PDB file of C-alpha atoms in Angstrom:
ATOM      1  CA  UNK A  14       0.000   0.000   0.000  1.00 78.00           C
ATOM      2  CA  UNK A  15       2.857   2.383   0.804  1.00 80.00           C
ATOM      3  CA  UNK A  16       4.302   1.945  -2.689  1.00 84.00           C
ATOM      4  CA  UNK A  17       0.912   2.821  -4.195  1.00 90.00           C
ATOM      5  CA  UNK A  18       0.686   5.995  -2.122  1.00 92.00           C
ATOM      6  CA  UNK A  19       4.262   6.893  -3.072  1.00 92.00           C
ATOM      7  CA  UNK A  20       3.268   6.604  -6.748  1.00 91.00           C
ATOM      8  CA  UNK A  21      -0.144   8.300  -6.657  1.00 93.00           C
ATOM      9  CA  UNK A  22       0.619  11.143  -4.223  1.00 94.00           C
ATOM     10  CA  UNK A  23       3.230  12.903  -6.419  1.00 93.00           C
ATOM     11  CA  UNK A  24       0.777  12.968  -9.337  1.00 94.00           C
ATOM     12  CA  UNK A  25      -1.741  14.923  -7.293  1.00 94.00           C
ATOM     13  CA  UNK A  26       0.983  17.043  -5.724  1.00 95.00           C
ATOM     14  CA  UNK A  27       1.778  18.289  -9.231  1.00 95.00           C
ATOM     15  CA  UNK A  28      -1.939  18.987  -9.756  1.00 94.00           C
ATOM     16  CA  UNK A  29      -1.981  21.054  -6.559  1.00 95.00           C
ATOM     17  CA  UNK A  30       1.092  22.946  -7.752  1.00 95.00           C
ATOM     18  CA  UNK A  31      -0.980  23.891 -10.805  1.00 93.00           C
ATOM     19  CA  UNK A  32      -3.800  25.044  -8.522  1.00 94.00           C
ATOM     20  CA  UNK A  33      -1.329  27.059  -6.443  1.00 94.00           C
ATOM     21  CA  UNK A  34       0.102  28.736  -9.531  1.00 93.00           C
ATOM     22  CA  UNK A  35      -3.420  29.626 -10.621  1.00 91.00           C
ATOM     23  CA  UNK A  36      -4.312  30.899  -7.139  1.00 87.00           C
ATOM     24  CA  UNK A  37      -1.225  33.129  -7.173  1.00 89.00           C
ATOM     25  CA  UNK A  38      -2.193  34.468 -10.623  1.00 88.00           C
ATOM     26  CA  UNK A  39       0.880  32.928 -12.250  1.00 90.00           C
ATOM     27  CA  UNK A  40      -1.025  30.312 -14.251  1.00 84.00           C
ATOM     28  CA  UNK A  41      -3.619  32.806 -15.465  1.00 84.00           C
ATOM     29  CA  UNK A  42      -6.340  32.245 -18.051  1.00 81.00           C
ATOM     30  CA  UNK A  43      -4.088  33.906 -20.618  1.00 86.00           C
ATOM     31  CA  UNK A  44      -1.475  31.230 -19.896  1.00 86.00           C
ATOM     32  CA  UNK A  45      -3.649  28.178 -19.209  1.00 81.00           C
ATOM     33  CA  UNK A  46      -5.673  28.561 -22.415  1.00 84.00           C
ATOM     34  CA  UNK A  47      -2.713  28.195 -24.802  1.00 89.00           C
ATOM     35  CA  UNK A  48      -1.110  25.656 -22.439  1.00 89.00           C
ATOM     36  CA  UNK A  49      -4.190  23.455 -22.629  1.00 87.00           C
ATOM     37  CA  UNK A  50      -4.114  23.616 -26.429  1.00 88.00           C
ATOM     38  CA  UNK A  51      -0.453  22.557 -26.480  1.00 92.00           C
ATOM     39  CA  UNK A  52      -1.198  19.620 -24.182  1.00 90.00           C
ATOM     40  CA  UNK A  53      -4.452  18.522 -25.826  1.00 87.00           C
ATOM     41  CA  UNK A  54      -3.591  19.002 -29.488  1.00 90.00           C
ATOM     42  CA  UNK A  55       0.145  18.264 -29.470  1.00 93.00           C
ATOM     43  CA  UNK A  56       1.813  16.702 -26.441  1.00 92.00           C
ATOM     44  CA  UNK A  57      -0.768  14.072 -25.405  1.00 91.00           C
ATOM     45  CA  UNK A  58      -1.481  12.898 -28.992  1.00 92.00           C
ATOM     46  CA  UNK A  59       2.252  12.639 -29.769  1.00 94.00           C
ATOM     47  CA  UNK A  60       2.803  10.633 -26.574  1.00 92.00           C
ATOM     48  CA  UNK A  61      -0.024   8.228 -27.412  1.00 92.00           C
ATOM     49  CA  UNK A  62       1.094   7.824 -31.017  1.00 94.00           C
ATOM     50  CA  UNK A  63       4.688   7.174 -29.976  1.00 93.00           C
ATOM     51  CA  UNK A  64       3.797   4.503 -27.401  1.00 92.00           C
ATOM     52  CA  UNK A  65       1.242   2.679 -29.555  1.00 91.00           C
ATOM     53  CA  UNK A  66       3.185   2.874 -32.841  1.00 92.00           C
ATOM     54  CA  UNK A  67       6.299   1.370 -31.250  1.00 90.00           C
ATOM     55  CA  UNK A  68       4.364  -1.417 -29.514  1.00 88.00           C
ATOM     56  CA  UNK A  69       3.119  -4.788 -30.710  1.00 88.00           C
ATOM     57  CA  UNK A  70      -0.583  -4.030 -31.117  1.00 88.00           C
ATOM     58  CA  UNK A  71      -1.761  -7.635 -31.055  1.00 86.00           C
ATOM     59  CA  UNK A  72       0.151  -8.283 -27.825  1.00 87.00           C
ATOM     60  CA  UNK A  73      -1.320  -5.234 -26.072  1.00 89.00           C
ATOM     61  CA  UNK A  74      -4.920  -5.292 -27.306  1.00 91.00           C
ATOM     62  CA  UNK A  75      -7.534  -7.251 -25.370  1.00 94.00           C
ATOM     63  CA  UNK A  76     -11.082  -7.559 -26.696  1.00 95.00           C
ATOM     64  CA  UNK A  77     -12.243  -8.785 -23.293  1.00 96.00           C
ATOM     65  CA  UNK A  78     -10.794  -5.713 -21.592  1.00 96.00           C
ATOM     66  CA  UNK A  79     -12.457  -3.379 -24.101  1.00 96.00           C
ATOM     67  CA  UNK A  80     -15.848  -5.059 -23.661  1.00 97.00           C
ATOM     68  CA  UNK A  81     -15.565  -5.042 -19.876  1.00 97.00           C
ATOM     69  CA  UNK A  82     -14.605  -1.368 -19.698  1.00 97.00           C
ATOM     70  CA  UNK A  83     -17.355  -0.284 -22.094  1.00 97.00           C
ATOM     71  CA  UNK A  84     -20.003  -2.258 -20.195  1.00 97.00           C
ATOM     72  CA  UNK A  85     -18.870  -0.798 -16.876  1.00 97.00           C
ATOM     73  CA  UNK A  86     -18.817   2.760 -18.241  1.00 96.00           C
ATOM     74  CA  UNK A  87     -22.262   2.366 -19.798  1.00 96.00           C
ATOM     75  CA  UNK A  88     -23.653   0.969 -16.542  1.00 96.00           C
ATOM     76  CA  UNK A  89     -22.455   4.094 -14.731  1.00 96.00           C
ATOM     77  CA  UNK A  90     -24.206   6.316 -17.253  1.00 95.00           C
ATOM     78  CA  UNK A  91     -27.509   4.463 -16.990  1.00 95.00           C
ATOM     79  CA  UNK A  92     -27.309   4.432 -13.183  1.00 96.00           C
ATOM     80  CA  UNK A  93     -26.912   8.214 -13.287  1.00 94.00           C
ATOM     81  CA  UNK A  94     -29.912   8.506 -15.629  1.00 93.00           C
ATOM     82  CA  UNK A  95     -31.921   6.354 -13.213  1.00 95.00           C
ATOM     83  CA  UNK A  96     -30.916   8.562 -10.275  1.00 93.00           C
ATOM     84  CA  UNK A  97     -32.020  11.817 -11.937  1.00 90.00           C
ATOM     85  CA  UNK A  98     -35.240  10.134 -13.081  1.00 89.00           C
ATOM     86  CA  UNK A  99     -36.155   9.049  -9.539  1.00 90.00           C
ATOM     87  CA  UNK A 100     -34.892  11.886  -7.350  1.00 84.00           C
ATOM     88  CA  UNK A 101     -35.843  15.572  -7.611  1.00 79.00           C
ATOM     89  CA  UNK A 102     -33.177  17.229  -9.749  1.00 77.00           C
ATOM     90  CA  UNK A 103     -33.376  20.521 -11.640  1.00 80.00           C
ATOM     91  CA  UNK A 104     -34.190  19.662 -15.282  1.00 78.00           C
ATOM     92  CA  UNK A 105     -31.155  21.621 -16.507  1.00 79.00           C
ATOM     93  CA  UNK A 106     -28.907  19.617 -14.173  1.00 87.00           C
ATOM     94  CA  UNK A 107     -29.992  16.144 -15.275  1.00 89.00           C
ATOM     95  CA  UNK A 108     -27.914  15.774 -18.429  1.00 88.00           C
ATOM     96  CA  UNK A 109     -24.864  17.331 -16.784  1.00 91.00           C
ATOM     97  CA  UNK A 110     -25.228  15.039 -13.762  1.00 93.00           C
ATOM     98  CA  UNK A 111     -25.346  11.974 -16.013  1.00 92.00           C
ATOM     99  CA  UNK A 112     -22.314  13.149 -17.970  1.00 92.00           C
ATOM    100  CA  UNK A 113     -20.255  14.074 -14.895  1.00 93.00           C
ATOM    101  CA  UNK A 114     -21.016  10.683 -13.342  1.00 94.00           C
ATOM    102  CA  UNK A 115     -19.326   8.608 -16.026  1.00 94.00           C
ATOM    103  CA  UNK A 116     -17.272  10.814 -18.394  1.00 93.00           C
ATOM    104  CA  UNK A 117     -13.717  10.403 -17.126  1.00 94.00           C
ATOM    105  CA  UNK A 118     -10.584  12.472 -17.636  1.00 94.00           C
ATOM    106  CA  UNK A 119      -8.760   9.784 -19.606  1.00 93.00           C
ATOM    107  CA  UNK A 120      -6.218  11.893 -21.471  1.00 88.00           C
ATOM    108  CA  UNK A 121      -4.869  13.958 -18.597  1.00 90.00           C
ATOM    109  CA  UNK A 122      -5.268  11.890 -15.420  1.00 94.00           C
ATOM    110  CA  UNK A 123      -6.073   8.324 -16.515  1.00 95.00           C
ATOM    111  CA  UNK A 124      -3.014   8.061 -18.749  1.00 94.00           C
ATOM    112  CA  UNK A 125      -0.819   9.774 -16.143  1.00 94.00           C
ATOM    113  CA  UNK A 126      -1.752   7.237 -13.465  1.00 96.00           C
ATOM    114  CA  UNK A 127      -1.335   4.377 -15.954  1.00 95.00           C
ATOM    115  CA  UNK A 128       2.166   5.540 -16.839  1.00 94.00           C
ATOM    116  CA  UNK A 129       3.476   6.397 -13.382  1.00 94.00           C
ATOM    117  CA  UNK A 130       1.976   3.274 -11.796  1.00 95.00           C
ATOM    118  CA  UNK A 131       2.341   0.705 -14.588  1.00 95.00           C
ATOM    119  CA  UNK A 132       5.157   2.123 -16.729  1.00 94.00           C
ATOM    120  CA  UNK A 133       5.458   2.132 -20.520  1.00 93.00           C
ATOM    121  CA  UNK A 134       3.537  -1.119 -21.000  1.00 94.00           C
ATOM    122  CA  UNK A 135       0.601   0.129 -18.952  1.00 95.00           C
ATOM    123  CA  UNK A 136       0.562   3.438 -20.813  1.00 94.00           C
ATOM    124  CA  UNK A 137       0.576   1.650 -24.171  1.00 94.00           C
ATOM    125  CA  UNK A 138      -2.366  -0.564 -23.195  1.00 95.00           C
ATOM    126  CA  UNK A 139      -4.243   2.383 -21.711  1.00 95.00           C
ATOM    127  CA  UNK A 140      -3.636   4.466 -24.848  1.00 93.00           C
ATOM    128  CA  UNK A 141      -5.112   1.768 -27.085  1.00 92.00           C
ATOM    129  CA  UNK A 142      -8.076   1.315 -24.762  1.00 94.00           C
ATOM    130  CA  UNK A 143      -8.659   5.067 -24.506  1.00 91.00           C
ATOM    131  CA  UNK A 144      -9.884   5.345 -28.102  1.00 89.00           C
ATOM    132  CA  UNK A 145     -12.765   2.954 -27.432  1.00 92.00           C
ATOM    133  CA  UNK A 146     -13.851   4.443 -24.124  1.00 92.00           C
ATOM    134  CA  UNK A 147     -13.638   8.024 -25.420  1.00 90.00           C
ATOM    135  CA  UNK A 148     -15.990   7.225 -28.300  1.00 88.00           C
ATOM    136  CA  UNK A 149     -18.533   5.737 -25.880  1.00 90.00           C
ATOM    137  CA  UNK A 150     -18.153   8.617 -23.433  1.00 89.00           C
ATOM    138  CA  UNK A 151     -18.757  11.244 -26.098  1.00 86.00           C
ATOM    139  CA  UNK A 152     -21.719   9.403 -27.596  1.00 86.00           C
ATOM    140  CA  UNK A 153     -23.525   8.882 -24.278  1.00 88.00           C
ATOM    141  CA  UNK A 154     -22.651  12.379 -23.032  1.00 85.00           C
ATOM    142  CA  UNK A 155     -24.248  14.001 -26.067  1.00 82.00           C
ATOM    143  CA  UNK A 156     -27.208  11.601 -25.897  1.00 82.00           C
ATOM    144  CA  UNK A 157     -27.795  12.404 -22.228  1.00 83.00           C
ATOM    145  CA  UNK A 158     -27.527  16.164 -22.663  1.00 80.00           C
ATOM    146  CA  UNK A 159     -29.902  16.028 -25.625  1.00 80.00           C
ATOM    147  CA  UNK A 160     -32.420  13.751 -23.884  1.00 79.00           C
ATOM    148  CA  UNK A 161     -32.779  16.009 -20.858  1.00 78.00           C
ATOM    149  CA  UNK A 162     -32.643  19.280 -22.780  1.00 71.00           C
ATOM    150  CA  UNK A 163     -35.720  21.438 -23.312  1.00 64.00           C
ATOM    151  CA  UNK A 164     -34.003  23.288 -26.136  1.00 59.00           C
ATOM    152  CA  UNK A 165     -35.045  22.037 -29.577  1.00 56.00           C
ATOM    153  CA  UNK A 166     -31.809  23.288 -31.150  1.00 54.00           C
ATOM    154  CA  UNK A 167     -29.770  21.388 -28.573  1.00 53.00           C
ATOM    155  CA  UNK A 168     -31.742  18.208 -29.236  1.00 53.00           C
ATOM    156  CA  UNK A 169     -30.567  18.243 -32.831  1.00 53.00           C
ATOM    157  CA  UNK A 170     -26.888  18.663 -32.049  1.00 57.00           C
ATOM    158  CA  UNK A 171     -25.672  15.174 -32.954  1.00 60.00           C
ATOM    159  CA  UNK A 172     -22.936  17.048 -34.777  1.00 66.00           C
ATOM    160  CA  UNK A 173     -21.381  17.687 -31.353  1.00 62.00           C
ATOM    161  CA  UNK A 174     -20.752  13.952 -31.015  1.00 64.00           C
ATOM    162  CA  UNK A 175     -19.248  13.732 -34.492  1.00 71.00           C
ATOM    163  CA  UNK A 176     -17.023  16.741 -33.799  1.00 71.00           C
ATOM    164  CA  UNK A 177     -15.875  15.380 -30.442  1.00 65.00           C
ATOM    165  CA  UNK A 178     -15.006  11.991 -31.934  1.00 70.00           C
ATOM    166  CA  UNK A 179     -13.731  12.808 -35.425  1.00 74.00           C
ATOM    167  CA  UNK A 180     -11.752  15.775 -34.130  1.00 78.00           C
ATOM    168  CA  UNK A 181     -10.555  14.250 -30.856  1.00 82.00           C
ATOM    169  CA  UNK A 182      -6.721  14.197 -30.938  1.00 86.00           C
ATOM    170  CA  UNK A 183      -6.534  11.328 -28.434  1.00 84.00           C
ATOM    171  CA  UNK A 184      -8.745   9.089 -30.572  1.00 85.00           C
ATOM    172  CA  UNK A 185      -6.968  10.088 -33.782  1.00 90.00           C
ATOM    173  CA  UNK A 186      -3.498   9.453 -32.346  1.00 91.00           C
ATOM    174  CA  UNK A 187      -4.498   6.088 -30.857  1.00 89.00           C
ATOM    175  CA  UNK A 188      -5.999   4.950 -34.171  1.00 90.00           C
ATOM    176  CA  UNK A 189      -3.010   6.249 -36.166  1.00 93.00           C
ATOM    177  CA  UNK A 190      -0.527   4.599 -33.814  1.00 92.00           C
ATOM    178  CA  UNK A 191      -2.439   1.319 -33.995  1.00 91.00           C
ATOM    179  CA  UNK A 192      -2.411   1.457 -37.798  1.00 93.00           C
ATOM    180  CA  UNK A 193       1.360   2.025 -37.878  1.00 94.00           C
ATOM    181  CA  UNK A 194       1.891  -0.829 -35.425  1.00 91.00           C
ATOM    182  CA  UNK A 195      -0.358  -3.262 -37.308  1.00 90.00           C
ATOM    183  CA  UNK A 196       1.208  -2.351 -40.657  1.00 89.00           C
ATOM    184  CA  UNK A 197       4.700  -2.798 -39.260  1.00 89.00           C
ATOM    185  CA  UNK A 198       5.806   0.590 -40.586  1.00 91.00           C
ATOM    186  CA  UNK A 199       9.268   1.440 -39.199  1.00 92.00           C
ATOM    187  CA  UNK A 200       9.726   4.884 -37.669  1.00 92.00           C
ATOM    188  CA  UNK A 201      13.097   6.514 -38.496  1.00 94.00           C
ATOM    189  CA  UNK A 202      15.303   7.076 -35.451  1.00 94.00           C
ATOM    190  CA  UNK A 203      15.394  10.847 -35.931  1.00 96.00           C
ATOM    191  CA  UNK A 204      11.570  10.979 -35.952  1.00 95.00           C
ATOM    192  CA  UNK A 205      11.397   8.608 -33.002  1.00 94.00           C
ATOM    193  CA  UNK A 206      13.645  10.839 -30.898  1.00 95.00           C
ATOM    194  CA  UNK A 207      11.660  13.910 -31.899  1.00 96.00           C
ATOM    195  CA  UNK A 208       8.417  12.229 -30.792  1.00 94.00           C
ATOM    196  CA  UNK A 209      10.039  11.137 -27.539  1.00 93.00           C
ATOM    197  CA  UNK A 210      11.077  14.706 -26.683  1.00 95.00           C
ATOM    198  CA  UNK A 211       7.598  16.096 -27.358  1.00 94.00           C
ATOM    199  CA  UNK A 212       5.842  13.287 -25.479  1.00 92.00           C
ATOM    200  CA  UNK A 213       8.068  13.837 -22.452  1.00 92.00           C
ATOM    201  CA  UNK A 214       6.353  17.122 -21.651  1.00 92.00           C
ATOM    202  CA  UNK A 215       2.802  15.777 -22.022  1.00 92.00           C
ATOM    203  CA  UNK A 216       1.927  14.435 -18.584  1.00 91.00           C
ATOM    204  CA  UNK A 217       3.633  17.060 -16.375  1.00 92.00           C
ATOM    205  CA  UNK A 218       2.023  19.901 -18.345  1.00 92.00           C
ATOM    206  CA  UNK A 219      -1.338  18.102 -18.349  1.00 91.00           C
ATOM    207  CA  UNK A 220      -1.287  17.753 -14.557  1.00 92.00           C
ATOM    208  CA  UNK A 221      -0.355  21.413 -14.058  1.00 92.00           C
ATOM    209  CA  UNK A 222      -3.138  22.428 -16.435  1.00 90.00           C
ATOM    210  CA  UNK A 223      -5.705  20.334 -14.551  1.00 91.00           C
ATOM    211  CA  UNK A 224      -4.659  21.960 -11.289  1.00 91.00           C
ATOM    212  CA  UNK A 225      -5.034  25.394 -12.791  1.00 88.00           C
ATOM    213  CA  UNK A 226      -8.611  24.619 -13.845  1.00 86.00           C
ATOM    214  CA  UNK A 227      -9.862  23.607 -10.378  1.00 88.00           C
ATOM    215  CA  UNK A 228     -12.484  25.827  -8.745  1.00 84.00           C
ATOM    216  CA  UNK A 229     -13.530  25.014  -5.179  1.00 85.00           C
ATOM    217  CA  UNK A 230     -15.984  27.809  -4.161  1.00 84.00           C
ATOM    218  CA  UNK A 231     -18.607  26.462  -6.573  1.00 84.00           C
ATOM    219  CA  UNK A 232     -18.725  23.103  -4.748  1.00 86.00           C
ATOM    220  CA  UNK A 233     -20.586  24.571  -1.747  1.00 83.00           C
ATOM    221  CA  UNK A 234     -23.643  25.425  -3.838  1.00 81.00           C
ATOM    222  CA  UNK A 235     -23.804  21.986  -5.466  1.00 86.00           C
ATOM    223  CA  UNK A 236     -22.398  19.659  -2.804  1.00 88.00           C
ATOM    224  CA  UNK A 237     -25.210  17.063  -2.852  1.00 89.00           C
ATOM    225  CA  UNK A 238     -25.310  16.279  -6.604  1.00 91.00           C
ATOM    226  CA  UNK A 239     -21.527  16.617  -6.764  1.00 93.00           C
ATOM    227  CA  UNK A 240     -21.068  13.954  -4.069  1.00 95.00           C
ATOM    228  CA  UNK A 241     -23.503  11.731  -5.961  1.00 95.00           C
ATOM    229  CA  UNK A 242     -21.504  12.073  -9.188  1.00 96.00           C
ATOM    230  CA  UNK A 243     -18.363  11.204  -7.231  1.00 96.00           C
ATOM    231  CA  UNK A 244     -19.952   8.072  -5.801  1.00 97.00           C
ATOM    232  CA  UNK A 245     -20.912   6.820  -9.258  1.00 97.00           C
ATOM    233  CA  UNK A 246     -17.738   7.938 -11.046  1.00 97.00           C
ATOM    234  CA  UNK A 247     -15.090   7.024  -8.490  1.00 97.00           C
ATOM    235  CA  UNK A 248     -16.673   4.085  -6.665  1.00 97.00           C
ATOM    236  CA  UNK A 249     -19.421   2.473  -8.747  1.00 97.00           C
ATOM    237  CA  UNK A 250     -17.632   2.467 -12.123  1.00 97.00           C
ATOM    238  CA  UNK A 251     -14.415   0.837 -10.849  1.00 97.00           C
ATOM    239  CA  UNK A 252     -16.479  -1.614  -8.779  1.00 97.00           C
ATOM    240  CA  UNK A 253     -18.545  -2.568 -11.827  1.00 97.00           C
ATOM    241  CA  UNK A 254     -15.369  -2.955 -13.854  1.00 97.00           C
ATOM    242  CA  UNK A 255     -13.704  -5.079 -11.173  1.00 97.00           C
ATOM    243  CA  UNK A 256     -16.763  -7.352 -11.021  1.00 97.00           C
ATOM    244  CA  UNK A 257     -16.909  -7.742 -14.813  1.00 97.00           C
ATOM    245  CA  UNK A 258     -13.151  -8.271 -15.153  1.00 96.00           C
ATOM    246  CA  UNK A 259     -13.237 -10.976 -12.483  1.00 95.00           C
ATOM    247  CA  UNK A 260     -16.190 -12.716 -14.140  1.00 96.00           C
ATOM    248  CA  UNK A 261     -14.387 -12.547 -17.492  1.00 96.00           C
ATOM    249  CA  UNK A 262     -11.193 -13.989 -16.050  1.00 95.00           C
ATOM    250  CA  UNK A 263      -8.956 -11.035 -16.961  1.00 95.00           C
ATOM    251  CA  UNK A 264      -5.439 -11.206 -15.495  1.00 94.00           C
ATOM    252  CA  UNK A 265      -4.550  -8.599 -12.866  1.00 92.00           C
ATOM    253  CA  UNK A 266      -2.242  -6.598 -15.133  1.00 93.00           C
ATOM    254  CA  UNK A 267      -5.099  -5.950 -17.573  1.00 96.00           C
ATOM    255  CA  UNK A 268      -7.571  -5.361 -14.742  1.00 96.00           C
ATOM    256  CA  UNK A 269      -5.341  -2.579 -13.454  1.00 96.00           C
ATOM    257  CA  UNK A 270      -5.416  -0.797 -16.815  1.00 97.00           C
ATOM    258  CA  UNK A 271      -9.207  -0.956 -16.924  1.00 97.00           C
ATOM    259  CA  UNK A 272      -9.664   0.159 -13.317  1.00 97.00           C
ATOM    260  CA  UNK A 273      -7.318   3.119 -13.800  1.00 97.00           C
ATOM    261  CA  UNK A 274      -9.291   4.436 -16.780  1.00 97.00           C
ATOM    262  CA  UNK A 275     -12.679   3.741 -15.189  1.00 97.00           C
ATOM    263  CA  UNK A 276     -11.539   5.435 -11.979  1.00 97.00           C
ATOM    264  CA  UNK A 277     -10.454   8.658 -13.687  1.00 96.00           C
ATOM    265  CA  UNK A 278     -12.294  11.696 -12.259  1.00 96.00           C
ATOM    266  CA  UNK A 279     -14.828  13.771 -14.167  1.00 95.00           C
ATOM    267  CA  UNK A 280     -13.373  15.130 -17.408  1.00 92.00           C
ATOM    268  CA  UNK A 281     -12.885  18.864 -17.886  1.00 89.00           C
ATOM    269  CA  UNK A 282     -14.672  18.598 -21.231  1.00 86.00           C
ATOM    270  CA  UNK A 283     -17.946  18.037 -19.328  1.00 88.00           C
ATOM    271  CA  UNK A 284     -17.920  21.777 -18.603  1.00 86.00           C
ATOM    272  CA  UNK A 285     -17.427  22.616 -22.275  1.00 83.00           C
ATOM    273  CA  UNK A 286     -20.177  20.242 -23.410  1.00 81.00           C
ATOM    274  CA  UNK A 287     -22.575  21.522 -20.752  1.00 83.00           C
ATOM    275  CA  UNK A 288     -21.954  25.077 -21.965  1.00 79.00           C
ATOM    276  CA  UNK A 289     -22.435  24.135 -25.637  1.00 77.00           C
ATOM    277  CA  UNK A 290     -25.599  22.113 -25.061  1.00 75.00           C
ATOM    278  CA  UNK A 291     -27.467  24.079 -22.415  1.00 76.00           C
ATOM    279  CA  UNK A 292     -26.405  22.043 -19.388  1.00 81.00           C
ATOM    280  CA  UNK A 293     -25.433  23.141 -15.878  1.00 84.00           C
ATOM    281  CA  UNK A 294     -21.914  24.552 -16.116  1.00 87.00           C
ATOM    282  CA  UNK A 295     -21.637  25.254 -12.372  1.00 90.00           C
ATOM    283  CA  UNK A 296     -22.457  21.635 -11.518  1.00 92.00           C
ATOM    284  CA  UNK A 297     -19.940  20.445 -14.105  1.00 91.00           C
ATOM    285  CA  UNK A 298     -17.225  22.669 -12.621  1.00 92.00           C
ATOM    286  CA  UNK A 299     -18.062  21.460  -9.117  1.00 93.00           C
ATOM    287  CA  UNK A 300     -17.889  17.789 -10.133  1.00 94.00           C
ATOM    288  CA  UNK A 301     -14.597  18.274 -11.972  1.00 94.00           C
ATOM    289  CA  UNK A 302     -12.956  19.973  -8.992  1.00 93.00           C
ATOM    290  CA  UNK A 303     -14.162  17.723  -6.173  1.00 94.00           C
ATOM    291  CA  UNK A 304     -13.837  14.443  -8.052  1.00 96.00           C
ATOM    292  CA  UNK A 305     -10.321  15.288  -9.196  1.00 95.00           C
ATOM    293  CA  UNK A 306      -9.171  15.697  -5.596  1.00 94.00           C
ATOM    294  CA  UNK A 307     -11.184  12.716  -4.325  1.00 96.00           C
ATOM    295  CA  UNK A 308      -9.706  10.447  -6.998  1.00 96.00           C
ATOM    296  CA  UNK A 309      -6.347  10.644  -5.209  1.00 95.00           C
ATOM    297  CA  UNK A 310      -7.914   8.602  -2.404  1.00 96.00           C
ATOM    298  CA  UNK A 311     -10.039   6.313  -4.561  1.00 97.00           C
ATOM    299  CA  UNK A 312      -7.093   5.454  -6.812  1.00 97.00           C
ATOM    300  CA  UNK A 313      -5.144   4.315  -3.752  1.00 96.00           C
ATOM    301  CA  UNK A 314      -8.187   2.297  -2.655  1.00 95.00           C
ATOM    302  CA  UNK A 315      -8.797   0.511  -5.956  1.00 95.00           C
ATOM    303  CA  UNK A 316      -5.170  -0.091  -6.854  1.00 95.00           C
ATOM    304  CA  UNK A 317      -4.613  -1.487  -3.375  1.00 92.00           C
ATOM    305  CA  UNK A 318      -7.544  -3.882  -3.791  1.00 91.00           C
ATOM    306  CA  UNK A 319      -6.446  -5.133  -7.218  1.00 90.00           C
ATOM    307  CA  UNK A 320      -2.741  -5.437  -6.389  1.00 85.00           C
ATOM    308  CA  UNK A 321      -3.438  -7.402  -3.215  1.00 74.00           C
TER     309      UNK A 321
END
């Protein structure tokens, strides 16, 4: 357990450094905006492409793992839909609640935990898996926001899903890297070293950027639904995944990859999608902030359970 804490704690210490820099007006909006674009459109995609392209795709791809993760993620979404259908929730909050309860921050936090806890092999497997889970997350997020929206224009925005999938750099880089790996295309050494340099800055910058985006005052006004999203996202999803993985007979090394991605906190893109599709942006911001911090504890919990 101590080794798990020693691995997970530094990740979230870097996140808190990002929050501190933002609090001290060093990591301002003028800085964090371009920084996020560098991370999202360049550094993270290059890192994923490099790891997947250099790996043996067939040796690192597991159909059983993909199916298990997708089933677990979908179950979290439908549980959230059930919750907002049974309990009194503001209509505008319903779609955002469902999205925040299952849409995880795969690119910034999930991949970081996979790399620092499992190493290059874990990052490669997580990168391949990320393409599948991101497609599902975007599809169900748009579907949920549309279903609970009272805005007719929002209901017709299936183009948001297409844009988020077809233009998602993480999905594109994972697919491109897989294609290079499957085709056996050699990457020249000079290009390989270039990719390695760029990818080296991806995770540290991503963690700083996440920290800079955290906003804690908003949590007070939305503490009840935020706690509920955290329960589903950080406890139910990994538990569902663990149950499915065990029933499917997945080895522990693959279970860890799945649990890490399922246990990722609410994605920052939930705020953007809520804003674009008439959802509750304050609730999204609250869920992102609280669940990001809480995931430091739940990651230690779940990794400890699986490793033991």
